GROMACS .gro file of C-alpha atoms in nm:
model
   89
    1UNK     CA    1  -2.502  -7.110   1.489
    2UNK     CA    2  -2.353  -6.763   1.556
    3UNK     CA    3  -2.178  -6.640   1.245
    4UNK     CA    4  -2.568  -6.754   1.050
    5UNK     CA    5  -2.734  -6.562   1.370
    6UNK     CA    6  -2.471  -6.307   1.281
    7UNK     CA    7  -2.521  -6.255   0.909
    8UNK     CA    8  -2.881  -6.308   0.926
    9UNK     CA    9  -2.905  -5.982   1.216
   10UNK     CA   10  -2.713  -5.825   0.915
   11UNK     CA   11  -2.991  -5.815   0.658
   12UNK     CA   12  -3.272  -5.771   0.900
   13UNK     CA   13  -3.338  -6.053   1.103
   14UNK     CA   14  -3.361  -6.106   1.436
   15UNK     CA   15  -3.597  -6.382   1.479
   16UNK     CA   16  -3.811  -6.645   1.351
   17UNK     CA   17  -4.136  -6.408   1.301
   18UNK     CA   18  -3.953  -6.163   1.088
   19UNK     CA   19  -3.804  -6.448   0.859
   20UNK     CA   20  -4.196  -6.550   0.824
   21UNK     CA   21  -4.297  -6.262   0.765
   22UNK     CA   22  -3.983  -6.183   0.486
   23UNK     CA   23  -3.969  -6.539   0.346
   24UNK     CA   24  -3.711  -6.782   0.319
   25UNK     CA   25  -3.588  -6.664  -0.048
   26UNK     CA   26  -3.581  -6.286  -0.043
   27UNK     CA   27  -3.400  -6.339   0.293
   28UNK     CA   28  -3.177  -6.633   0.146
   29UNK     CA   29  -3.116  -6.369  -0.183
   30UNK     CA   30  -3.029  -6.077   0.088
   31UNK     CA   31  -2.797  -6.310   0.232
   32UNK     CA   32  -2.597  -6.412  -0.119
   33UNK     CA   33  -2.588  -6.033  -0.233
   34UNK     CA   34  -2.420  -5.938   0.086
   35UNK     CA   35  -2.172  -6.309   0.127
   36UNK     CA   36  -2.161  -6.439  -0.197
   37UNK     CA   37  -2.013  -6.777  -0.078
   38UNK     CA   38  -2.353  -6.851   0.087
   39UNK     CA   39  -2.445  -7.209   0.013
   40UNK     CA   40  -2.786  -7.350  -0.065
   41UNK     CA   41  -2.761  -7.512   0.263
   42UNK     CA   42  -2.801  -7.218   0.439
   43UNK     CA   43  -3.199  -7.189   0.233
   44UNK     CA   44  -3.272  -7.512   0.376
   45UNK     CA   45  -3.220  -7.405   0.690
   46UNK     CA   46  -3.419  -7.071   0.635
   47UNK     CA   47  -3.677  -7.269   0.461
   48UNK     CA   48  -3.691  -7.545   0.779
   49UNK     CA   49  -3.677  -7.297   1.019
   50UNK     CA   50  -4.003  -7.094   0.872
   51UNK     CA   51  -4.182  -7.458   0.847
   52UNK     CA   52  -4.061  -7.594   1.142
   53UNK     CA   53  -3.813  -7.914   1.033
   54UNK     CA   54  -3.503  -7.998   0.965
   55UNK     CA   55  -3.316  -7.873   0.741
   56UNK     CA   56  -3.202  -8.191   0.605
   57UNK     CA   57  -3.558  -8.274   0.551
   58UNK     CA   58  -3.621  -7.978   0.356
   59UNK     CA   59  -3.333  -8.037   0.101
   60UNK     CA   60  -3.441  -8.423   0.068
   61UNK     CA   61  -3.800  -8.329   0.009
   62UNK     CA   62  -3.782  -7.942  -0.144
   63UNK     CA   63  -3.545  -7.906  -0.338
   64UNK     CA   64  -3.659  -7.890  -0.663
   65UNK     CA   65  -3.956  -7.702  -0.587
   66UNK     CA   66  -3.703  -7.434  -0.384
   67UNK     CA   67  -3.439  -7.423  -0.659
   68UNK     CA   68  -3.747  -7.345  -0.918
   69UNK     CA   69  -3.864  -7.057  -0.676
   70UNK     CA   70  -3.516  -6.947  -0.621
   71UNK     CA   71  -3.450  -6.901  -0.985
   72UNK     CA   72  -3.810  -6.761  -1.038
   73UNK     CA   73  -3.730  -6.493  -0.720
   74UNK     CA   74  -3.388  -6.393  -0.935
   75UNK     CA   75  -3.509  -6.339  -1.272
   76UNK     CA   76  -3.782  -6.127  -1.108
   77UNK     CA   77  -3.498  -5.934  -0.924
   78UNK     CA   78  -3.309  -5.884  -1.242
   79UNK     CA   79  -3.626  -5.771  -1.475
   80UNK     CA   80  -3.702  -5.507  -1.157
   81UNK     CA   81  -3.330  -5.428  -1.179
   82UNK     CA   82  -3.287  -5.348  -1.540
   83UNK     CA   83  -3.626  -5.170  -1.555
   84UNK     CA   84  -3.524  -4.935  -1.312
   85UNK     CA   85  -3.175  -4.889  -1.456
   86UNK     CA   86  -3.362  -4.828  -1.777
   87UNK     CA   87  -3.583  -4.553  -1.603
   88UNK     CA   88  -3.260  -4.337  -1.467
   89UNK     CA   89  -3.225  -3.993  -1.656
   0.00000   0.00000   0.00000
C-alpha cells in the first residue's frame, strides 16, 4: 500500500526493477535499520514481488530457506561492521 510504497521510496526504491536489481534482503535489512518494527511479512512481500507471487505463497513455501538467508545476510553485515570499526584510527 502507501505507507510500504512510502518507506520503501525511503531506502531507495522506486520500483520493481530496482528491488531486482537490490534484492529482497538487503532491501528488507534497509528497511528494519531505518523502522525497526518491520515485520517479516513485509520480506514476503519483497520476496513475491521480485518473483512475481503472492506473498502468502512465498511465506508458505520460503520461509525457511528466507529466514536462513536473512540470518546469513546479518551476520555478514555484522562481521563487515565490526571489521571496519576495528580498522578506525
Amino acid at each position: 500500500g502507501p505507507r510500504s510504497a512510502a518507506q520503501l521510496r525511503s531506502v531507495g526504491i522506486s520500483n520493481r526493477q530496482e528491488l531486482i536489481t537490490a534484492g529482497a534482503i538487503p532491501v528488507y535489512l534497509r528497511l528494519k535499520t531505518r523502522y525497526p518494527r518491520t515485520s517479516l511479512n513485509f520480506l514476503y512481500a519483497l520476496t513475491g514481488a521480485v518473483e512475481n507471487c503472492h506473498w502468502q505463497d512465498v511465506a508458505r513455501n520460503q520461509r525457511e530457506v528466507l529466514l536462513q538467508q536473512l540470518e546469513g545476510a546479518r551476520a555478514l553485515a555484522d562481521l563487515f561492521n565490526s571489521q571496519q570499526d576495528s580498522l578506525k584510527p
